[in-house]
Amino acid sequence: MMRLRLAALSIFCALLAACGSKPVQPPAVVSQAQSFMASGMQAYNDNRYTEARNFFGRAFAEYRSVDDLDREVHALTDLADASLQQGDVVAARDDIKQARAALAQHPMPGLPIRLSLLEAYADLQSQDPASAIAVLDPLLADTTAPADVHRAGLFARTQAAFDSKAADAPQWLAKLGKGDGDLDEARLERLQALVAVDTANAESLYASALHRYQLAYYRPGIAAVHEEWGALLLSQQKWTGARDHLQRALDVRLWMVDASHSARDLQAMQQADTALGDAGAAKQDGIWADYLKNGGDPSKSPVSPAATPTPSN
Amino acid sequence: MAEKEQVHYIHRLSYTARERLVGVFVLAAILLLFLVLAFNRQTKDLFEAKFTLHAVITDAQGVSVDTPVMVYGLQVGKVTDLSLSPDNRIAVTMKILERFHKLIRTDSTAEISKLSVIGNAAISIKAGSPDKPMIPADSELVMSTPMSVDQMMAQVQPVLLDVKSTLAQINALTHSISPDDLNAVVKNLASVTGNLKVITGEFSSPQGTANTQAALQNLAGTLKEMQARLAEMQPLIKNANAASADMPALLSQTRKLVGQLNTTMGTVNYQMQALPDMVGRTRQILDQTDTTLQAIQNTWPISSSVPKKPDTTLTPVQPPQ
């Protein structure tokens, strides 16, 4: 009986070993860079953009050390994307510039159009919709653009139309048609809220978009909905509601270490606090907004008083 | 004829010849096994004569079965057993190669290597005096254990306390000279030098000669004042003298403390030298572990439950924020 069991165990072990495959051992530089890229991608997908930028930067350094231009451009594109997600337009433009320079030496299909999309996002974040439109119109006319880039470009073009208060904004919105997936649908609802017939309708669209983003745990979307919702309520002089949404947006933005959006949220909160008669809070909002605009560290946020620096400096 | 040629040669051999052939193969295999055992690094000592020694320690400090036993830096044996002695200490049993027996005498002592604090455990036996008899097999060696990191820190602690107390004494010494007194004296001296300046001015002026008498009178007054100030300074100087009497003792104490610190730092430095090597080896082990884990992750059924890391190199395209 014992022999039978031992034989069965041996056969099982042999079969198990046969199911394994010999690990492929790439050169150290490749496995290191791949590991950085994979870690960066994981961090990016979890909206941990500071970490993602760190890993993409390290991967870029590895690729550059072996003159791998293809992957260098990929890493730079990822760096630019992660920087934009944190509202760091300056860093993003620098990465895009470097990627373009590399592409000039070593052309790669599909990458220039992706970089153009990121440039348009940078223009939108810099509140320069005219420049964004100048980049997006040729992108949308390019029939070789991949479907996902084209769709994202269409969203950006519609946003640019709304930002520049163009008369054709509703037509651009109509071109977007129906949403494809939760994130796409949520982005569409946010744009639809801008042309909603009344505040209740707009609020309902924002609530739906927020719910979709929350289900996907997509932090930039959650923060953006609160910001747009807060802006709507500010325009309606509903100060308490506006302040609540802006505070929630700020909490998310600070977590993402996004200084530029956090500063804008604080400025809007200052307006609400002033209207609510809370001069002390309004003053604090102003101090913090200035601190962040002057290159202050968002991680030393007012959310954690223990980390409070002296923003008056 | 052709059929006959195709028959295997074994069938053409006699039974005795076949038996001999099998015997040769069996003997060759045994010989090969023996050679492997005899010349393999791991088993070369397998057939060597050994003798046993015992020791008792209170802190194993990383010593385990197979921990090497060294004499003069040579490995002469290894630990074969660790057990608890009746008095709740750790009984260590070592097997030592007989050819090194003559190095270990009745006055030999053993100690756990200092490197055991950072993981390189080894037992080091001090060779005894040649005039003493060889230690009998199965006898007990006296073994000492090196200081643990905690013990080292405990030793440093009083030194630091001494330094603190010395600094406090120096502080008290400097405080024994009252800054107010000193200030007053300096002010007085300043006024005295002011007076001297006036007097010397008067000396150098054309009316100097005429005023010499008056100046001398002034000088006498000034000297008197100076005398009074010096009398004021007297107790201060006495205080400073009393305080400085402690200085030699303090200096000697400080020198002693620095000496102790040097010794302690020397020990710590010695331990630290082994660190880079340890880190290098740890890195190698981690690399090997990584490879093994990868192999395990690629093995069914584990491979089906371990999510693959993303292998894309471009972030997903998303609409603007």
mmCIF file of C-alpha atoms in Angstrom, chain B residues 3-316:
data_model
loop_
_atom_site.group_PDB
_atom_site.id
_atom_site.type_symbol
_atom_site.label_atom_id
_atom_site.label_comp_id
_atom_site.label_asym_id
_atom_site.label_seq_id
_atom_site.Cartn_x
_atom_site.Cartn_y
_atom_site.Cartn_z
ATOM 1 C CA GLU B 3 21.226 -15.385 -39.635
ATOM 2 C CA LYS B 4 24.065 -16.745 -37.498
ATOM 3 C CA GLU B 5 25.981 -13.460 -37.860
ATOM 4 C CA GLN B 6 22.996 -11.401 -36.716
ATOM 5 C CA VAL B 7 22.846 -13.069 -33.262
ATOM 6 C CA HIS B 8 23.977 -10.761 -30.416
ATOM 7 C CA TYR B 9 27.521 -11.457 -29.242
ATOM 8 C CA ILE B 10 26.303 -12.232 -25.733
ATOM 9 C CA HIS B 11 24.739 -15.414 -27.008
ATOM 10 C CA ARG B 12 28.083 -16.559 -28.279
ATOM 11 C CA LEU B 13 29.690 -16.229 -24.814
ATOM 12 C CA SER B 14 29.814 -19.077 -22.341
ATOM 13 C CA TYR B 15 27.826 -18.853 -19.095
ATOM 14 C CA THR B 16 31.025 -18.305 -17.044
ATOM 15 C CA ALA B 17 32.184 -15.538 -19.344
ATOM 16 C CA ARG B 18 28.778 -13.868 -19.035
ATOM 17 C CA GLU B 19 29.021 -14.107 -15.232
ATOM 18 C CA ARG B 20 32.477 -12.536 -15.344
ATOM 19 C CA LEU B 21 31.249 -9.723 -17.574
ATOM 20 C CA VAL B 22 28.385 -8.944 -15.173
ATOM 21 C CA GLY B 23 30.827 -9.096 -12.267
ATOM 22 C CA VAL B 24 33.134 -6.599 -13.990
ATOM 23 C CA PHE B 25 30.219 -4.190 -14.503
ATOM 24 C CA VAL B 26 29.058 -4.521 -10.887
ATOM 25 C CA LEU B 27 32.578 -4.038 -9.548
ATOM 26 C CA ALA B 28 33.161 -1.079 -11.849
ATOM 27 C CA ALA B 29 29.933 0.526 -10.591
ATOM 28 C CA ILE B 30 30.933 -0.061 -6.948
ATOM 29 C CA LEU B 31 34.402 1.315 -7.627
ATOM 30 C CA LEU B 32 32.905 4.376 -9.320
ATOM 31 C CA LEU B 33 30.561 4.957 -6.380
ATOM 32 C CA PHE B 34 33.468 4.657 -3.983
ATOM 33 C CA LEU B 35 35.583 7.088 -6.019
ATOM 34 C CA VAL B 36 32.709 9.568 -6.123
ATOM 35 C CA LEU B 37 32.295 9.312 -2.362
ATOM 36 C CA ALA B 38 36.011 9.525 -1.731
ATOM 37 C CA PHE B 39 36.724 12.511 -3.977
ATOM 38 C CA ASN B 40 33.510 14.485 -3.523
ATOM 39 C CA ARG B 41 34.114 17.614 -1.470
ATOM 40 C CA GLN B 42 31.000 16.986 0.583
ATOM 41 C CA THR B 43 31.770 13.349 1.370
ATOM 42 C CA LYS B 44 35.570 13.204 1.275
ATOM 43 C CA ASP B 45 35.708 13.056 5.058
ATOM 44 C CA LEU B 46 33.065 10.346 5.221
ATOM 45 C CA PHE B 47 35.502 7.551 5.853
ATOM 46 C CA GLU B 48 37.979 9.495 7.929
ATOM 47 C CA ALA B 49 38.338 8.715 11.608
ATOM 48 C CA LYS B 50 36.755 11.274 13.888
ATOM 49 C CA PHE B 51 36.370 11.861 17.574
ATOM 50 C CA THR B 52 33.646 13.615 19.513
ATOM 51 C CA LEU B 53 33.862 16.654 21.747
ATOM 52 C CA HIS B 54 31.170 18.285 23.827
ATOM 53 C CA ALA B 55 30.570 21.829 25.004
ATOM 54 C CA VAL B 56 27.845 23.705 26.817
ATOM 55 C CA ILE B 57 26.750 27.239 25.958
ATOM 56 C CA THR B 58 24.001 29.585 27.084
ATOM 57 C CA ASP B 59 23.379 31.339 23.762
ATOM 58 C CA ALA B 60 23.586 29.412 20.485
ATOM 59 C CA GLN B 61 23.967 32.635 18.402
ATOM 60 C CA GLY B 62 23.222 30.970 15.086
ATOM 61 C CA VAL B 63 25.129 27.747 15.760
ATOM 62 C CA SER B 64 23.290 24.784 14.241
ATOM 63 C CA VAL B 65 23.957 21.266 13.041
ATOM 64 C CA ASP B 66 26.713 21.414 10.353
ATOM 65 C CA THR B 67 28.188 24.657 11.719
ATOM 66 C CA PRO B 68 31.930 24.356 10.962
ATOM 67 C CA VAL B 69 34.486 23.875 13.735
ATOM 68 C CA MET B 70 37.798 25.635 13.055
ATOM 69 C CA VAL B 71 41.326 25.511 14.449
ATOM 70 C CA TYR B 72 43.798 28.130 13.176
ATOM 71 C CA GLY B 73 41.186 29.003 10.508
ATOM 72 C CA LEU B 74 41.118 25.418 9.185
ATOM 73 C CA GLN B 75 37.886 23.487 9.222
ATOM 74 C CA VAL B 76 38.583 20.481 11.391
ATOM 75 C CA GLY B 77 35.050 19.249 11.983
ATOM 76 C CA LYS B 78 31.466 20.268 12.373
ATOM 77 C CA VAL B 79 28.628 20.398 14.862
ATOM 78 C CA THR B 80 26.620 17.199 14.721
ATOM 79 C CA ASP B 81 24.057 17.724 17.420
ATOM 80 C CA LEU B 82 22.461 20.434 19.550
ATOM 81 C CA SER B 83 20.376 19.468 22.547
ATOM 82 C CA LEU B 84 19.300 20.790 25.915
ATOM 83 C CA SER B 85 21.473 19.945 28.865
ATOM 84 C CA PRO B 86 19.856 18.958 32.207
ATOM 85 C CA ASP B 87 20.556 22.473 33.544
ATOM 86 C CA ASN B 88 18.665 24.001 30.592
ATOM 87 C CA ARG B 89 21.731 25.119 28.672
ATOM 88 C CA ILE B 90 22.604 24.130 25.130
ATOM 89 C CA ALA B 91 24.745 21.045 24.751
ATOM 90 C CA VAL B 92 26.816 21.097 21.550
ATOM 91 C CA THR B 93 28.271 17.910 20.121
ATOM 92 C CA MET B 94 31.109 18.240 17.603
ATOM 93 C CA LYS B 95 32.805 15.632 15.426
ATOM 94 C CA ILE B 96 36.466 16.459 14.847
ATOM 95 C CA LEU B 97 38.713 14.766 12.302
ATOM 96 C CA GLU B 98 41.197 12.514 14.078
ATOM 97 C CA ARG B 99 44.133 13.901 12.076
ATOM 98 C CA PHE B 100 43.638 17.247 13.829
ATOM 99 C CA HIS B 101 43.392 15.643 17.280
ATOM 100 C CA LYS B 102 46.930 16.632 18.209
ATOM 101 C CA LEU B 103 46.034 20.323 17.843
ATOM 102 C CA ILE B 104 43.448 20.110 20.589
ATOM 103 C CA ARG B 105 44.909 19.756 24.039
ATOM 104 C CA THR B 106 43.434 19.617 27.509
ATOM 105 C CA ASP B 107 43.951 23.384 27.907
ATOM 106 C CA SER B 108 42.241 24.200 24.585
ATOM 107 C CA THR B 109 39.185 26.433 24.728
ATOM 108 C CA ALA B 110 36.484 27.100 22.178
ATOM 109 C CA GLU B 111 34.443 30.129 21.320
ATOM 110 C CA ILE B 112 31.672 30.981 18.945
ATOM 111 C CA SER B 113 33.008 33.200 16.162
ATOM 112 C CA LYS B 114 32.296 36.903 16.556
ATOM 113 C CA LEU B 115 30.857 36.877 13.061
ATOM 114 C CA SER B 116 27.974 34.747 14.375
ATOM 115 C CA VAL B 117 26.366 38.050 15.461
ATOM 116 C CA ILE B 118 25.781 38.818 11.786
ATOM 117 C CA GLY B 119 25.026 35.299 10.651
ATOM 118 C CA ASN B 120 28.406 33.589 9.864
ATOM 119 C CA ALA B 121 28.321 31.131 12.733
ATOM 120 C CA ALA B 122 31.422 29.034 13.347
ATOM 121 C CA ILE B 123 33.086 27.509 16.357
ATOM 122 C CA SER B 124 36.732 28.323 16.772
ATOM 123 C CA ILE B 125 38.933 26.111 18.979
ATOM 124 C CA LYS B 126 42.158 27.563 20.301
ATOM 125 C CA ALA B 127 44.962 25.065 19.853
ATOM 126 C CA GLY B 128 46.360 24.100 23.242
ATOM 127 C CA SER B 129 49.952 23.997 24.507
ATOM 128 C CA PRO B 130 52.008 21.178 22.952
ATOM 129 C CA ASP B 131 53.279 20.200 26.402
ATOM 130 C CA LYS B 132 49.749 19.323 27.567
ATOM 131 C CA PRO B 133 48.206 15.943 26.733
ATOM 132 C CA MET B 134 45.771 15.621 23.837
ATOM 133 C CA ILE B 135 42.178 16.064 24.871
ATOM 134 C CA PRO B 136 40.464 12.677 25.271
ATOM 135 C CA ALA B 137 37.552 11.853 22.964
ATOM 136 C CA ASP B 138 34.069 12.540 24.388
ATOM 137 C CA SER B 139 35.417 15.088 26.829
ATOM 138 C CA GLU B 140 34.013 18.556 27.392
ATOM 139 C CA LEU B 141 35.569 21.763 26.045
ATOM 140 C CA VAL B 142 35.121 25.122 27.736
ATOM 141 C CA MET B 143 33.279 27.320 25.246
ATOM 142 C CA SER B 144 32.691 31.056 25.444
ATOM 143 C CA THR B 145 30.141 33.031 23.447
ATOM 144 C CA PRO B 146 30.835 36.439 21.866
ATOM 145 C CA MET B 147 28.854 39.473 22.834
ATOM 146 C CA SER B 148 25.511 39.789 21.139
ATOM 147 C CA VAL B 149 24.536 43.119 19.542
ATOM 148 C CA ASP B 150 22.321 43.792 22.570
ATOM 149 C CA GLN B 151 25.217 43.143 24.915
ATOM 150 C CA MET B 152 27.473 45.405 22.858
ATOM 151 C CA MET B 153 24.882 48.144 23.030
ATOM 152 C CA ALA B 154 24.550 47.559 26.790
ATOM 153 C CA GLN B 155 28.303 48.042 27.080
ATOM 154 C CA VAL B 156 28.219 51.255 25.085
ATOM 155 C CA GLN B 157 25.366 52.616 27.223
ATOM 156 C CA PRO B 158 27.433 53.308 30.399
ATOM 157 C CA VAL B 159 30.138 54.904 28.262
ATOM 158 C CA LEU B 160 27.571 57.279 26.822
ATOM 159 C CA LEU B 161 26.287 58.001 30.331
ATOM 160 C CA ASP B 162 29.854 58.804 31.445
ATOM 161 C CA VAL B 163 30.254 61.150 28.468
ATOM 162 C CA LYS B 164 27.008 62.828 29.421
ATOM 163 C CA SER B 165 28.060 63.277 33.029
ATOM 164 C CA THR B 166 31.471 64.651 31.956
ATOM 165 C CA LEU B 167 29.802 67.155 29.705
ATOM 166 C CA ALA B 168 27.534 68.144 32.608
ATOM 167 C CA GLN B 169 30.592 68.708 34.800
ATOM 168 C CA ILE B 170 32.279 70.824 32.140
ATOM 169 C CA ASN B 171 29.053 72.767 31.849
ATOM 170 C CA ALA B 172 28.992 73.298 35.648
ATOM 171 C CA LEU B 173 32.583 74.461 35.497
ATOM 172 C CA THR B 174 31.840 77.084 32.891
ATOM 173 C CA HIS B 175 28.788 78.180 34.865
ATOM 174 C CA SER B 176 30.811 78.611 38.092
ATOM 175 C CA ILE B 177 32.244 81.807 36.580
ATOM 176 C CA SER B 178 29.333 84.202 36.813
ATOM 177 C CA PRO B 179 28.934 86.129 33.566
ATOM 178 C CA ASP B 180 27.665 89.183 35.568
ATOM 179 C CA ASP B 181 30.826 89.318 37.673
ATOM 180 C CA LEU B 182 32.992 88.919 34.649
ATOM 181 C CA ASN B 183 31.057 91.626 32.875
ATOM 182 C CA ALA B 184 31.476 94.046 35.775
ATOM 183 C CA VAL B 185 35.191 93.380 35.954
ATOM 184 C CA VAL B 186 35.625 93.873 32.238
ATOM 185 C CA LYS B 187 33.684 97.136 32.447
ATOM 186 C CA ASN B 188 35.879 98.351 35.272
ATOM 187 C CA LEU B 189 39.007 97.410 33.361
ATOM 188 C CA ALA B 190 37.652 99.325 30.394
ATOM 189 C CA SER B 191 37.234 102.425 32.535
ATOM 190 C CA VAL B 192 40.762 101.973 33.904
ATOM 191 C CA THR B 193 42.225 101.731 30.411
ATOM 192 C CA GLY B 194 40.148 104.804 29.499
ATOM 193 C CA ASN B 195 41.786 106.713 32.329
ATOM 194 C CA LEU B 196 45.228 105.533 31.256
ATOM 195 C CA LYS B 197 44.520 106.801 27.773
ATOM 196 C CA VAL B 198 43.650 110.245 29.109
ATOM 197 C CA ILE B 199 46.806 110.311 31.212
ATOM 198 C CA THR B 200 49.077 109.281 28.363
ATOM 199 C CA GLY B 201 47.341 111.909 26.207
ATOM 200 C CA GLU B 202 48.167 114.500 28.730
ATOM 201 C CA PHE B 203 51.764 113.327 28.808
ATOM 202 C CA SER B 204 52.115 113.759 25.062
ATOM 203 C CA SER B 205 50.459 117.216 24.937
ATOM 204 C CA PRO B 206 52.548 120.426 25.043
ATOM 205 C CA GLN B 207 51.195 121.154 28.454
ATOM 206 C CA GLY B 208 52.268 117.670 29.428
ATOM 207 C CA THR B 209 55.128 118.744 31.566
ATOM 208 C CA ALA B 210 53.007 121.209 33.419
ATOM 209 C CA ASN B 211 50.349 118.684 33.966
ATOM 210 C CA THR B 212 52.684 115.847 34.888
ATOM 211 C CA GLN B 213 52.150 116.442 38.535
ATOM 212 C CA ALA B 214 48.402 116.301 38.149
ATOM 213 C CA ALA B 215 48.695 113.329 35.847
ATOM 214 C CA LEU B 216 50.812 111.494 38.381
ATOM 215 C CA GLN B 217 48.151 112.183 40.947
ATOM 216 C CA ASN B 218 45.584 110.831 38.539
ATOM 217 C CA LEU B 219 47.771 107.824 37.957
ATOM 218 C CA ALA B 220 47.983 107.171 41.656
ATOM 219 C CA GLY B 221 44.182 107.311 41.835
ATOM 220 C CA THR B 222 43.880 105.017 38.883
ATOM 221 C CA LEU B 223 46.298 102.529 40.347
ATOM 222 C CA LYS B 224 44.306 102.575 43.553
ATOM 223 C CA GLU B 225 41.156 101.914 41.596
ATOM 224 C CA MET B 226 42.924 99.139 39.747
ATOM 225 C CA GLN B 227 44.010 97.625 43.039
ATOM 226 C CA ALA B 228 40.420 97.655 44.223
ATOM 227 C CA ARG B 229 39.274 95.937 41.008
ATOM 228 C CA LEU B 230 41.986 93.335 41.315
ATOM 229 C CA ALA B 231 40.811 92.679 44.855
ATOM 230 C CA GLU B 232 37.308 92.164 43.402
ATOM 231 C CA MET B 233 38.734 89.704 40.906
ATOM 232 C CA GLN B 234 40.471 87.702 43.592
ATOM 233 C CA PRO B 235 37.456 85.568 44.641
ATOM 234 C CA LEU B 236 36.596 84.982 40.992
ATOM 235 C CA ILE B 237 40.081 83.695 40.274
ATOM 236 C CA LYS B 238 39.805 81.519 43.390
ATOM 237 C CA ASN B 239 36.550 80.049 42.039
ATOM 238 C CA ALA B 240 38.147 79.403 38.687
ATOM 239 C CA ASN B 241 41.119 77.780 40.446
ATOM 240 C CA ALA B 242 38.852 75.526 42.456
ATOM 241 C CA ALA B 243 36.953 74.567 39.344
ATOM 242 C CA SER B 244 40.087 73.949 37.315
ATOM 243 C CA ALA B 245 41.355 71.637 40.061
ATOM 244 C CA ASP B 246 38.784 69.152 38.794
ATOM 245 C CA MET B 247 40.094 69.443 35.241
ATOM 246 C CA PRO B 248 42.880 66.808 35.353
ATOM 247 C CA ALA B 249 40.465 64.230 36.774
ATOM 248 C CA LEU B 250 37.908 65.133 34.134
ATOM 249 C CA LEU B 251 40.468 64.935 31.354
ATOM 250 C CA SER B 252 41.697 61.565 32.520
ATOM 251 C CA GLN B 253 38.107 60.326 32.701
ATOM 252 C CA THR B 254 37.443 61.630 29.193
ATOM 253 C CA ARG B 255 40.591 59.958 27.879
ATOM 254 C CA LYS B 256 39.461 56.683 29.425
ATOM 255 C CA LEU B 257 36.044 57.073 27.836
ATOM 256 C CA VAL B 258 37.533 57.760 24.415
ATOM 257 C CA GLY B 259 39.657 54.639 24.840
ATOM 258 C CA GLN B 260 36.574 52.580 25.645
ATOM 259 C CA LEU B 261 34.737 54.068 22.699
ATOM 260 C CA ASN B 262 37.666 53.207 20.409
ATOM 261 C CA THR B 263 37.624 49.600 21.575
ATOM 262 C CA THR B 264 33.883 49.343 21.098
ATOM 263 C CA MET B 265 34.007 50.956 17.666
ATOM 264 C CA GLY B 266 36.837 48.588 16.705
ATOM 265 C CA THR B 267 34.582 45.629 17.507
ATOM 266 C CA VAL B 268 31.678 47.145 15.595
ATOM 267 C CA ASN B 269 33.993 47.917 12.659
ATOM 268 C CA TYR B 270 35.205 44.323 12.576
ATOM 269 C CA GLN B 271 31.604 43.105 12.418
ATOM 270 C CA MET B 272 30.759 45.639 9.718
ATOM 271 C CA GLN B 273 33.558 44.434 7.432
ATOM 272 C CA ALA B 274 31.683 41.210 6.881
ATOM 273 C CA LEU B 275 28.525 43.045 5.783
ATOM 274 C CA PRO B 276 29.292 43.758 2.067
ATOM 275 C CA ASP B 277 30.049 40.106 1.478
ATOM 276 C CA MET B 278 26.837 39.137 3.218
ATOM 277 C CA VAL B 279 24.829 41.638 1.173
ATOM 278 C CA GLY B 280 26.384 40.309 -2.054
ATOM 279 C CA ARG B 281 25.485 36.767 -1.164
ATOM 280 C CA THR B 282 21.985 37.794 -0.121
ATOM 281 C CA ARG B 283 21.541 39.401 -3.543
ATOM 282 C CA GLN B 284 22.598 36.151 -5.231
ATOM 283 C CA ILE B 285 20.194 34.172 -3.077
ATOM 284 C CA LEU B 286 17.373 36.607 -3.859
ATOM 285 C CA ASP B 287 18.078 36.288 -7.598
ATOM 286 C CA GLN B 288 17.969 32.523 -7.316
ATOM 287 C CA THR B 289 14.768 32.714 -5.267
ATOM 288 C CA ASP B 290 13.270 34.970 -7.925
ATOM 289 C CA THR B 291 14.086 32.417 -10.628
ATOM 290 C CA THR B 292 12.598 29.631 -8.524
ATOM 291 C CA LEU B 293 9.445 31.638 -7.849
ATOM 292 C CA GLN B 294 9.099 32.354 -11.555
ATOM 293 C CA ALA B 295 9.357 28.643 -12.258
ATOM 294 C CA ILE B 296 6.726 27.918 -9.595
ATOM 295 C CA GLN B 297 4.454 30.618 -10.975
ATOM 296 C CA ASN B 298 4.733 29.037 -14.425
ATOM 297 C CA THR B 299 3.660 25.672 -13.040
ATOM 298 C CA TRP B 300 0.071 24.578 -13.180
ATOM 299 C CA PRO B 301 -2.135 24.947 -11.112
ATOM 300 C CA ILE B 302 -0.353 27.940 -9.504
ATOM 301 C CA SER B 303 0.068 29.607 -12.902
ATOM 302 C CA SER B 304 -3.716 29.814 -13.283
ATOM 303 C CA SER B 305 -4.199 31.747 -10.028
ATOM 304 C CA VAL B 306 -1.258 34.169 -10.261
ATOM 305 C CA PRO B 307 -2.153 37.258 -12.297
ATOM 306 C CA LYS B 308 0.420 38.042 -14.960
ATOM 307 C CA LYS B 309 2.123 41.418 -14.707
ATOM 308 C CA PRO B 310 1.079 43.747 -17.493
ATOM 309 C CA ASP B 311 3.527 43.443 -20.365
ATOM 310 C CA THR B 312 2.253 46.430 -22.336
ATOM 311 C CA THR B 313 4.625 49.344 -22.599
ATOM 312 C CA LEU B 314 2.072 52.067 -23.362
ATOM 313 C CA THR B 315 -0.552 53.389 -20.962
ATOM 314 C CA PRO B 316 -4.164 52.926 -22.051
#
